[in-house]
Structure formats: C-alpha cells, structure tokens
Amino acid sequence: MNDSNNGISSFLKRINLLHKAIMASPILVGIVVYQLADNPYLLILHAWDILLAFVICTIVLGIYLSDLIFRKYLLGISTDLSLPKKLEKFQTVFLLKMILLEMPSLISAAVFYLTQNQLYLMIIGGMVVYMILQSPKKESIIRALDLRGKDKVKFNQAN
C-alpha cells in the first residue's frame, strides 16, 4: 500500500512539475522576444489585422481541440485498468492538452516579434492565466478519471 502511495505522490509531483514547465515556456519566450524588440508599442484600436485574426483563430482552435481531445481520450480509458495505468494515460492526455494550449502562446510571441505590438504579449499572458486554471489538482483528476471505490481511497491517501 505504501509503494502505491509513493507512486501516486510521485505522479502528482511529476504532473505538477510538467505543468509548470509547459507554462513557463510561453513566459520565457515572451520575455526573450520582448528583450529582442526594437521599439515595442501598444496598438489596440487598429490591431484588427490579419495577424490578430490568425492568433485569435489559433487560440479558439487550441482551446477547442485541447478540450475535445482531453474528453474523448478520457472516455476511452477503461474502468478495468489499474490505478497506475489510469494515471499514466491521464498524464499523457493532460500533457497533450497543455501543449495544445501552449501553441497559440508561442504563435502570439512570433507575431509580436514580427509586429512589435504588445497586444500579442497580453494575449500570451491571457493564455498563461488560462493554463494556470487548468492545473492538475487531486479533485480534478478524480473527477476526470471518474475514480470510485478503492481507487479513489488510494488516490486520496497519497500525499
């Protein structure tokens, strides 16, 4: 029992670390491109150009696809699997979800580098906030995997 608790605890630590690392990349890329910028400015009123429409489309597509794939994959996880196997599959699909949310941020950083418009840095910040809201918590993992009975008790006993 203690070994499984250690496995679950290490899973929780690992998935939280991976989540933070994925969230850090748009922040770091945003800082780097801001430092490389020649003359950044903020232009919101005339910013409705083709690049902004493209960035907004990638954000909508990224959020939609990340949620769709996450839900579809979780529905395909068999209830007969052991808890470690369920957690492994959850980690895989959760990382895919975070990567699909990260991509619009990186595209926005590239567009900022091209245009020097700080509106795109604000978009990166918004996506990072959304990614923070998606952080893996015990309760959300239990709900997503629909853990019941001994699996739920075992998962809740982990630190």
Coordinates of N, CA, C and O in Angstrom, one line a residue:
M1 N 0.8 -1.2 0.0 CA 0.0 0.0 0.0 C 0.9 1.2 0.0 O 0.6 2.2 -0.7
N2 N 2.0 1.2 0.8 CA 2.8 2.4 0.8 C 3.5 2.6 -0.5 O 3.8 3.8 -0.9
D3 N 3.9 1.5 -1.2 CA 4.5 1.7 -2.5 C 3.6 2.4 -3.5 O 4.0 3.3 -4.3
S4 N 2.3 2.0 -3.5 CA 1.3 2.7 -4.4 C 1.1 4.1 -4.0 O 0.9 5.0 -4.9
N5 N 1.1 4.4 -2.7 CA 1.0 5.8 -2.3 C 2.2 6.6 -2.8 O 2.1 7.8 -3.1
N6 N 3.4 6.0 -2.7 CA 4.6 6.7 -3.2 C 4.5 6.9 -4.7 O 4.9 8.0 -5.2
G7 N 4.0 5.9 -5.4 CA 3.8 6.1 -6.9 C 2.8 7.2 -7.2 O 3.0 8.0 -8.1
I8 N 1.7 7.3 -6.4 CA 0.7 8.3 -6.7 C 1.3 9.7 -6.3 O 1.1 10.7 -7.0
S9 N 2.0 9.7 -5.2 CA 2.6 11.0 -4.8 C 3.6 11.5 -5.9 O 3.7 12.7 -6.2
S10 N 4.4 10.5 -6.4 CA 5.4 10.9 -7.4 C 4.7 11.3 -8.7 O 5.1 12.2 -9.4
F11 N 3.6 10.7 -9.0 CA 2.8 11.1 -10.2 C 2.3 12.5 -10.0 O 2.4 13.3 -10.9
L12 N 1.7 12.9 -8.8 CA 1.2 14.2 -8.6 C 2.4 15.2 -8.7 O 2.2 16.3 -9.3
K13 N 3.5 14.9 -8.1 CA 4.6 15.8 -8.2 C 5.1 16.0 -9.6 O 5.4 17.1 -10.1
R14 N 5.2 14.9 -10.4 CA 5.7 14.9 -11.7 C 4.7 15.7 -12.6 O 5.2 16.5 -13.4
I15 N 3.4 15.5 -12.5 CA 2.5 16.1 -13.4 C 2.4 17.6 -13.1 O 2.3 18.4 -14.0
N16 N 2.6 18.0 -11.8 CA 2.6 19.4 -11.5 C 3.9 20.1 -12.0 O 3.8 21.2 -12.5
L17 N 5.0 19.4 -11.9 CA 6.2 19.9 -12.4 C 6.2 20.1 -13.9 O 6.6 21.1 -14.5
L18 N 5.6 19.1 -14.6 CA 5.5 19.2 -16.1 C 4.5 20.3 -16.5 O 4.8 21.1 -17.4
H19 N 3.5 20.5 -15.7 CA 2.5 21.6 -16.0 C 3.2 22.9 -15.8 O 3.0 23.8 -16.7
K20 N 4.0 23.1 -14.8 CA 4.7 24.4 -14.6 C 5.7 24.6 -15.6 O 5.9 25.8 -16.1
A21 N 6.4 23.6 -16.1 CA 7.4 23.7 -17.1 C 6.8 24.1 -18.5 O 7.3 25.0 -19.2
I22 N 5.6 23.5 -18.8 CA 5.0 23.9 -20.0 C 4.4 25.3 -19.9 O 4.5 26.1 -20.9
M23 N 4.0 25.7 -18.8 CA 3.5 27.1 -18.6 C 4.7 28.1 -18.6 O 4.5 29.3 -19.1
A24 N 5.8 27.7 -18.2 CA 7.0 28.6 -18.2 C 7.5 28.9 -19.6 O 8.0 30.0 -19.8
S25 N 7.3 28.0 -20.5 CA 7.9 28.3 -21.9 C 7.3 29.5 -22.6 O 8.0 30.3 -23.1
P26 N 6.0 29.7 -22.6 CA 5.5 31.0 -23.2 C 6.0 32.2 -22.5 O 6.2 33.2 -23.1
I27 N 6.1 32.1 -21.2 CA 6.5 33.3 -20.4 C 8.0 33.6 -20.8 O 8.3 34.7 -21.0
L28 N 8.8 32.6 -20.8 CA 10.2 32.8 -21.2 C 10.4 33.3 -22.6 O 11.2 34.2 -22.9
V29 N 9.6 32.7 -23.5 CA 9.7 33.1 -24.9 C 9.2 34.6 -25.0 O 9.8 35.4 -25.7
G30 N 8.2 34.9 -24.3 CA 7.7 36.3 -24.3 C 8.7 37.3 -23.8 O 8.9 38.3 -24.3
I31 N 9.4 36.9 -22.7 CA 10.4 37.8 -22.2 C 11.6 37.9 -23.2 O 12.1 39.0 -23.4
V32 N 12.0 36.8 -23.8 CA 13.1 36.9 -24.8 C 12.7 37.8 -26.0 O 13.5 38.6 -26.4
V33 N 11.5 37.6 -26.5 CA 11.2 38.4 -27.7 C 10.9 39.8 -27.3 O 11.2 40.7 -28.1
Y34 N 10.5 40.1 -26.1 CA 10.4 41.5 -25.7 C 11.8 42.1 -25.5 O 11.9 43.3 -25.9
Q35 N 12.7 41.4 -25.0 CA 14.1 41.9 -24.9 C 14.7 42.2 -26.3 O 15.5 43.1 -26.5
L36 N 14.3 41.3 -27.3 CA 14.9 41.5 -28.6 C 14.1 42.6 -29.4 O 14.6 43.0 -30.5
A37 N 13.0 43.0 -28.9 CA 12.2 44.0 -29.7 C 12.9 45.3 -29.8 O 13.6 45.8 -28.8
D38 N 12.8 46.0 -31.0 CA 13.5 47.3 -31.2 C 12.7 48.4 -30.6 O 13.2 49.2 -29.8
N39 N 11.4 48.5 -30.9 CA 10.6 49.6 -30.5 C 9.2 49.1 -30.2 O 8.3 49.4 -31.0
P40 N 8.9 48.4 -29.1 CA 7.6 47.8 -28.9 C 6.6 48.9 -28.6 O 6.9 50.0 -28.0
Y41 N 5.4 48.8 -29.0 CA 4.3 49.7 -28.8 C 3.0 48.9 -28.5 O 2.9 47.8 -28.8
L42 N 2.0 49.6 -28.0 CA 0.7 49.0 -27.8 C -0.3 49.7 -28.7 O -0.5 50.9 -28.6
L43 N -0.9 48.9 -29.6 CA -1.8 49.5 -30.5 C -3.0 48.5 -30.5 O -2.9 47.4 -31.1
I44 N -4.1 48.9 -29.9 CA -5.3 48.1 -29.9 C -6.3 48.4 -30.9 O -6.9 47.6 -31.5
L45 N -6.5 49.7 -31.1 CA -7.6 50.2 -32.0 C -7.5 49.7 -33.4 O -8.5 49.3 -34.0
H46 N -6.3 49.8 -33.9 CA -6.1 49.4 -35.3 C -5.4 48.0 -35.4 O -4.8 47.7 -36.4
A47 N -5.6 47.2 -34.4 CA -4.9 45.9 -34.4 C -5.7 44.8 -35.0 O -5.2 43.7 -35.1
W48 N -6.9 45.1 -35.5 CA -7.7 44.0 -36.1 C -7.2 43.7 -37.5 O -7.9 44.0 -38.5
D49 N -6.0 43.3 -37.6 CA -5.5 42.9 -38.9 C -5.5 41.4 -39.1 O -6.0 40.7 -38.3
I50 N -5.0 40.9 -40.2 CA -5.0 39.5 -40.5 C -4.2 38.7 -39.4 O -4.6 37.6 -39.1
L51 N -3.1 39.2 -38.9 CA -2.4 38.5 -37.9 C -3.1 38.3 -36.6 O -3.1 37.3 -36.0
L52 N -3.9 39.4 -36.2 CA -4.7 39.2 -35.0 C -5.8 38.2 -35.2 O -6.1 37.4 -34.3
A53 N -6.4 38.2 -36.3 CA -7.4 37.2 -36.6 C -6.8 35.8 -36.6 O -7.5 34.9 -36.1
F54 N -5.6 35.7 -37.1 CA -5.0 34.4 -37.1 C -4.7 33.9 -35.7 O -4.9 32.8 -35.4
V55 N -4.2 34.8 -34.9 CA -3.9 34.5 -33.5 C -5.1 34.1 -32.7 O -5.1 33.1 -32.0
I56 N -6.2 34.9 -32.9 CA -7.5 34.5 -32.3 C -8.0 33.2 -32.7 O -8.5 32.4 -31.9
C57 N -7.9 32.9 -34.0 CA -8.3 31.6 -34.5 C -7.5 30.5 -33.9 O -8.0 29.4 -33.6
T58 N -6.2 30.7 -33.8 CA -5.3 29.6 -33.1 C -5.7 29.4 -31.7 O -5.6 28.3 -31.2
I59 N -6.0 30.5 -31.0 CA -6.4 30.4 -29.6 C -7.7 29.6 -29.5 O -7.8 28.6 -28.7
V60 N -8.7 29.9 -30.3 CA -10.0 29.2 -30.2 C -9.8 27.8 -30.6 O -10.3 26.9 -29.9
L61 N -9.1 27.5 -31.7 CA -8.8 26.2 -32.1 C -8.0 25.4 -31.0 O -8.3 24.2 -30.8
G62 N -7.0 26.0 -30.4 CA -6.2 25.3 -29.4 C -7.1 25.0 -28.2 O -7.0 23.9 -27.7
I63 N -7.9 25.9 -27.7 CA -8.8 25.6 -26.6 C -9.8 24.5 -26.9 O -10.0 23.6 -26.2
Y64 N -10.4 24.7 -28.1 CA -11.4 23.7 -28.5 C -10.8 22.3 -28.7 O -11.3 21.3 -28.1
L65 N -9.7 22.2 -29.4 CA -9.1 20.9 -29.6 C -8.5 20.3 -28.3 O -8.6 19.1 -28.1
S66 N -7.9 21.1 -27.5 CA -7.4 20.6 -26.2 C -8.5 20.0 -25.4 O -8.4 18.9 -24.8
D67 N -9.7 20.6 -25.3 CA -10.8 20.1 -24.5 C -11.4 18.9 -25.2 O -11.7 17.9 -24.5
L68 N -11.6 18.9 -26.5 CA -12.2 17.8 -27.2 C -11.3 16.5 -27.1 O -11.8 15.5 -26.7
I69 N -10.0 16.7 -27.4 CA -9.1 15.5 -27.3 C -9.0 15.0 -25.9 O -9.1 13.8 -25.6
F70 N -9.0 15.9 -24.9 CA -8.9 15.5 -23.5 C -10.1 14.7 -23.1 O -10.0 13.6 -22.5
R71 N -11.3 15.2 -23.4 CA -12.5 14.5 -23.0 C -12.7 13.1 -23.8 O -13.0 12.1 -23.2
K72 N -12.4 13.1 -25.1 CA -12.5 11.9 -25.9 C -11.6 10.8 -25.4 O -11.9 9.7 -25.3
Y73 N -10.3 11.2 -25.1 CA -9.3 10.2 -24.6 C -9.7 9.7 -23.2 O -9.5 8.5 -23.0
L74 N -10.2 10.6 -22.4 CA -10.6 10.1 -21.0 C -11.8 9.2 -21.1 O -11.8 8.2 -20.3
L75 N -12.7 9.4 -22.0 CA -13.8 8.4 -22.2 C -13.3 7.1 -22.6 O -14.0 6.1 -22.3
G76 N -12.2 7.0 -23.3 CA -11.7 5.7 -23.8 C -10.9 5.0 -22.8 O -10.5 3.8 -23.0
I77 N -10.6 5.5 -21.6 CA -9.9 4.8 -20.6 C -10.8 3.8 -19.9 O -11.9 4.2 -19.3
S78 N -10.4 2.6 -19.9 CA -11.3 1.5 -19.4 C -11.3 1.6 -17.8 O -10.3 1.9 -17.2
T79 N -12.5 1.3 -17.3 CA -12.6 1.3 -15.8 C -11.9 0.1 -15.2 O -11.7 0.0 -14.0
D80 N -11.6 -0.9 -16.1 CA -10.9 -2.1 -15.6 C -9.4 -2.0 -15.3 O -8.8 -2.8 -14.7
L81 N -8.8 -0.9 -15.9 CA -7.4 -0.7 -15.7 C -7.0 -0.4 -14.3 O -7.8 0.1 -13.5
S82 N -5.8 -0.7 -13.9 CA -5.3 -0.4 -12.6 C -5.1 1.1 -12.5 O -5.0 1.8 -13.5
L83 N -5.0 1.5 -11.2 CA -4.9 3.0 -11.0 C -3.6 3.5 -11.6 O -3.7 4.6 -12.2
P84 N -2.4 2.9 -11.5 CA -1.2 3.4 -12.1 C -1.4 3.6 -13.6 O -0.9 4.5 -14.2
K85 N -2.1 2.6 -14.3 CA -2.3 2.7 -15.7 C -3.2 3.9 -16.1 O -3.0 4.6 -17.1
K86 N -4.2 4.0 -15.3 CA -5.2 5.2 -15.5 C -4.4 6.5 -15.3 O -4.6 7.4 -16.1
L87 N -3.6 6.6 -14.3 CA -2.8 7.8 -14.1 C -1.8 8.1 -15.2 O -1.6 9.2 -15.6
E88 N -1.2 7.0 -15.8 CA -0.3 7.1 -16.9 C -1.0 7.7 -18.1 O -0.5 8.6 -18.8
K89 N -2.2 7.1 -18.4 CA -3.0 7.6 -19.5 C -3.4 9.1 -19.3 O -3.4 9.9 -20.3
F90 N -3.8 9.4 -18.1 CA -4.2 10.8 -17.8 C -3.1 11.7 -18.0 O -3.2 12.8 -18.6
Q91 N -1.9 11.3 -17.6 CA -0.7 12.2 -17.7 C -0.4 12.5 -19.2 O -0.2 13.6 -19.6
T92 N -0.5 11.4 -20.0 CA -0.3 11.6 -21.5 C -1.3 12.6 -22.1 O -0.9 13.5 -22.8
V93 N -2.6 12.4 -21.8 CA -3.6 13.3 -22.4 C -3.5 14.7 -21.8 O -3.8 15.7 -22.5
F94 N -3.2 14.8 -20.5 CA -3.1 16.1 -19.9 C -1.9 16.9 -20.5 O -2.0 18.1 -20.8
L95 N -0.8 16.2 -20.8 CA 0.4 16.9 -21.4 C 0.0 17.3 -22.8 O 0.4 18.4 -23.3
L96 N -0.7 16.5 -23.6 CA -1.2 16.9 -24.9 C -2.1 18.1 -24.8 O -2.0 19.0 -25.6
K97 N -3.0 18.1 -23.8 CA -3.9 19.3 -23.7 C -3.1 20.5 -23.4 O -3.3 21.6 -24.0
M98 N -2.1 20.5 -22.5 CA -1.3 21.7 -22.2 C -0.4 22.1 -23.4 O -0.3 23.3 -23.7
I99 N 0.0 21.2 -24.2 CA 0.8 21.6 -25.4 C -0.1 22.3 -26.4 O 0.3 23.2 -27.1
L100 N -1.3 21.8 -26.6 CA -2.3 22.4 -27.5 C -2.7 23.8 -27.0 O -3.0 24.7 -27.8
L101 N -2.6 24.0 -25.7 CA -2.8 25.4 -25.1 C -1.6 26.3 -25.2 O -1.7 27.5 -25.3
E102 N -0.4 25.6 -25.3 CA 0.8 26.4 -25.3 C 1.1 26.9 -26.7 O 1.6 28.0 -26.9
M103 N 0.7 26.2 -27.7 CA 1.0 26.6 -29.1 C 0.5 28.0 -29.5 O 1.2 28.7 -30.1
P104 N -0.8 28.4 -29.2 CA -1.2 29.7 -29.5 C -0.4 30.8 -28.9 O -0.1 31.9 -29.4
S105 N 0.1 30.5 -27.7 CA 1.0 31.5 -27.0 C 2.3 31.7 -27.7 O 2.8 32.8 -27.9
L106 N 2.9 30.6 -28.2 CA 4.1 30.7 -29.0 C 3.9 31.3 -30.3 O 4.8 32.1 -30.8
I107 N 2.8 31.1 -30.9 CA 2.5 31.8 -32.2 C 2.3 33.3 -31.9 O 2.8 34.1 -32.7
S108 N 1.7 33.6 -30.8 CA 1.5 35.0 -30.5 C 2.8 35.7 -30.2 O 3.0 36.9 -30.6
A109 N 3.8 35.0 -29.6 CA 5.1 35.5 -29.4 C 5.8 35.8 -30.7 O 6.5 36.8 -30.9
A110 N 5.6 34.9 -31.7 CA 6.2 35.1 -33.0 C 5.6 36.3 -33.7 O 6.3 37.1 -34.3
V111 N 4.3 36.4 -33.6 CA 3.6 37.6 -34.2 C 4.1 38.9 -33.5 O 4.3 39.9 -34.2
F112 N 4.3 38.9 -32.2 CA 4.8 40.0 -31.5 C 6.2 40.4 -32.1 O 6.5 41.6 -32.3
Y113 N 7.0 39.4 -32.2 CA 8.3 39.7 -32.8 C 8.3 40.3 -34.1 O 9.1 41.2 -34.5
L114 N 7.3 39.9 -34.9 CA 7.2 40.5 -36.3 C 6.6 41.9 -36.3 O 7.0 42.7 -37.0
T115 N 5.6 42.1 -35.4 CA 4.9 43.4 -35.4 C 5.3 44.4 -34.4 O 5.0 45.6 -34.5
Q116 N 5.9 43.9 -33.3 CA 6.3 44.7 -32.1 C 5.1 45.3 -31.3 O 5.3 46.1 -30.5
N117 N 3.9 44.7 -31.6 CA 2.7 45.2 -30.9 C 2.5 44.4 -29.6 O 2.4 43.2 -29.6
Q118 N 2.5 45.1 -28.5 CA 2.4 44.5 -27.2 C 1.1 43.8 -26.9 O 1.0 43.1 -25.9
L119 N 0.1 44.0 -27.7 CA -1.1 43.4 -27.6 C -0.9 41.8 -27.6 O -1.6 41.1 -26.9
Y120 N 0.0 41.4 -28.4 CA 0.3 40.0 -28.5 C 1.0 39.4 -27.3 O 0.8 38.2 -26.9
L121 N 1.7 40.3 -26.5 CA 2.2 39.8 -25.3 C 1.1 39.7 -24.2 O 1.2 38.8 -23.4
M122 N 0.1 40.6 -24.3 CA -1.0 40.5 -23.4 C -1.8 39.2 -23.7 O -2.3 38.5 -22.8
I123 N -1.9 38.8 -25.0 CA -2.5 37.5 -25.3 C -1.8 36.4 -24.7 O -2.4 35.4 -24.2
I124 N -0.4 36.4 -24.7 CA 0.4 35.4 -24.1 C 0.0 35.3 -22.6 O -0.2 34.2 -22.0
G125 N -0.1 36.4 -22.0 CA -0.4 36.5 -20.5 C -1.8 35.9 -20.3 O -2.0 35.1 -19.3
G126 N -2.8 36.1 -21.2 CA -4.1 35.6 -21.0 C -4.1 34.1 -21.2 O -4.8 33.3 -20.4
M127 N -3.3 33.6 -22.1 CA -3.2 32.1 -22.3 C -2.5 31.4 -21.1 O -2.9 30.3 -20.7
V128 N -1.5 32.1 -20.5 CA -0.9 31.5 -19.3 C -1.8 31.5 -18.2 O -1.9 30.5 -17.4
V129 N -2.7 32.5 -18.0 CA -3.7 32.5 -16.9 C -4.6 31.3 -17.2 O -5.0 30.6 -16.2
Y130 N -5.1 31.1 -18.4 CA -6.0 30.0 -18.7 C -5.3 28.7 -18.4 O -5.9 27.8 -17.9
M131 N -4.0 28.6 -18.7 CA -3.3 27.4 -18.4 C -3.2 27.1 -16.9 O -3.2 26.0 -16.5
I132 N -3.0 28.2 -16.2 CA -3.0 28.1 -14.7 C -4.3 27.5 -14.2 O -4.3 26.7 -13.3
L133 N -5.4 28.0 -14.8 CA -6.7 27.5 -14.4 C -6.9 26.0 -14.7 O -7.8 25.3 -14.1
Q134 N -6.1 25.5 -15.6 CA -6.2 24.1 -15.9 C -5.3 23.2 -15.1 O -5.1 22.0 -15.4
S135 N -4.7 23.7 -14.1 CA -3.7 23.0 -13.3 C -4.3 21.7 -12.7 O -5.4 21.6 -12.3
P136 N -3.5 20.6 -12.7 CA -3.9 19.3 -12.2 C -4.0 19.3 -10.7 O -3.0 19.3 -10.0
K137 N -5.2 19.2 -10.2 CA -5.5 19.1 -8.7 C -6.0 17.7 -8.5 O -6.6 17.1 -9.4
K138 N -5.9 17.2 -7.3 CA -6.4 15.9 -6.9 C -7.9 15.8 -7.3 O -8.3 14.8 -7.9
E139 N -8.7 16.8 -6.9 CA -10.1 16.7 -7.2 C -10.4 16.6 -8.7 O -11.3 15.9 -9.1
S140 N -9.7 17.4 -9.5 CA -10.0 17.4 -10.9 C -9.6 16.1 -11.5 O -10.2 15.6 -12.5
I141 N -8.5 15.5 -11.0 CA -8.0 14.2 -11.6 C -9.0 13.1 -11.2 O -9.4 12.3 -12.0
I142 N -9.5 13.1 -10.0 CA -10.5 12.1 -9.5 C -11.8 12.3 -10.4 O -12.3 11.3 -10.9
R143 N -12.2 13.5 -10.6 CA -13.4 13.7 -11.4 C -13.2 13.4 -12.9 O -14.1 12.7 -13.5
A144 N -12.0 13.7 -13.4 CA -11.8 13.4 -14.9 C -11.7 11.9 -15.1 O -12.2 11.4 -16.1
L145 N -11.0 11.2 -14.2 CA -10.9 9.7 -14.3 C -12.1 9.0 -13.8 O -12.1 7.7 -13.9
D146 N -13.0 9.7 -13.2 CA -14.2 9.1 -12.6 C -13.8 7.9 -11.6 O -14.3 6.8 -11.7
L147 N -12.8 8.3 -10.7 CA -12.3 7.3 -9.8 C -13.4 7.0 -8.7 O -14.0 7.9 -8.2
R148 N -13.6 5.7 -8.4 CA -14.5 5.3 -7.4 C -14.0 4.2 -6.5 O -13.0 3.6 -6.9
G149 N -14.5 4.0 -5.4 CA -14.2 2.9 -4.5 C -12.8 2.9 -4.0 O -12.3 4.0 -3.6
K150 N -12.1 1.8 -4.2 CA -10.7 1.6 -3.6 C -9.7 2.5 -4.4 O -8.8 3.0 -3.8
D151 N -10.0 2.7 -5.7 CA -9.0 3.6 -6.4 C -9.1 5.1 -5.9 O -8.1 5.7 -5.7
K152 N -10.3 5.5 -5.6 CA -10.5 6.9 -5.1 C -9.9 7.0 -3.7 O -9.2 8.0 -3.4
V153 N -10.1 6.0 -2.8 CA -9.5 6.0 -1.5 C -8.0 6.0 -1.6 O -7.3 6.7 -0.9
K154 N -7.4 5.1 -2.4 CA -6.0 5.0 -2.6 C -5.4 6.3 -3.1 O -4.4 6.8 -2.6
F155 N -6.1 6.9 -4.0 CA -5.6 8.2 -4.6 C -5.7 9.3 -3.6 O -4.7 10.1 -3.5
N156 N -6.7 9.4 -2.8 CA -6.8 10.4 -1.8 C -5.8 10.2 -0.6 O -5.5 11.2 0.0
Q157 N -5.4 9.0 -0.4 CA -4.4 8.8 0.7 C -3.0 9.2 0.4 O -2.2 9.4 1.3
A158 N -2.7 9.4 -0.9 CA -1.4 9.9 -1.3 C -1.2 11.3 -0.9 O -2.1 12.1 -0.8
N159 N 0.1 11.6 -0.6 CA 0.4 13.0 -0.2 C 0.4 13.9 -1.3 O 1.0 13.9 -2.2

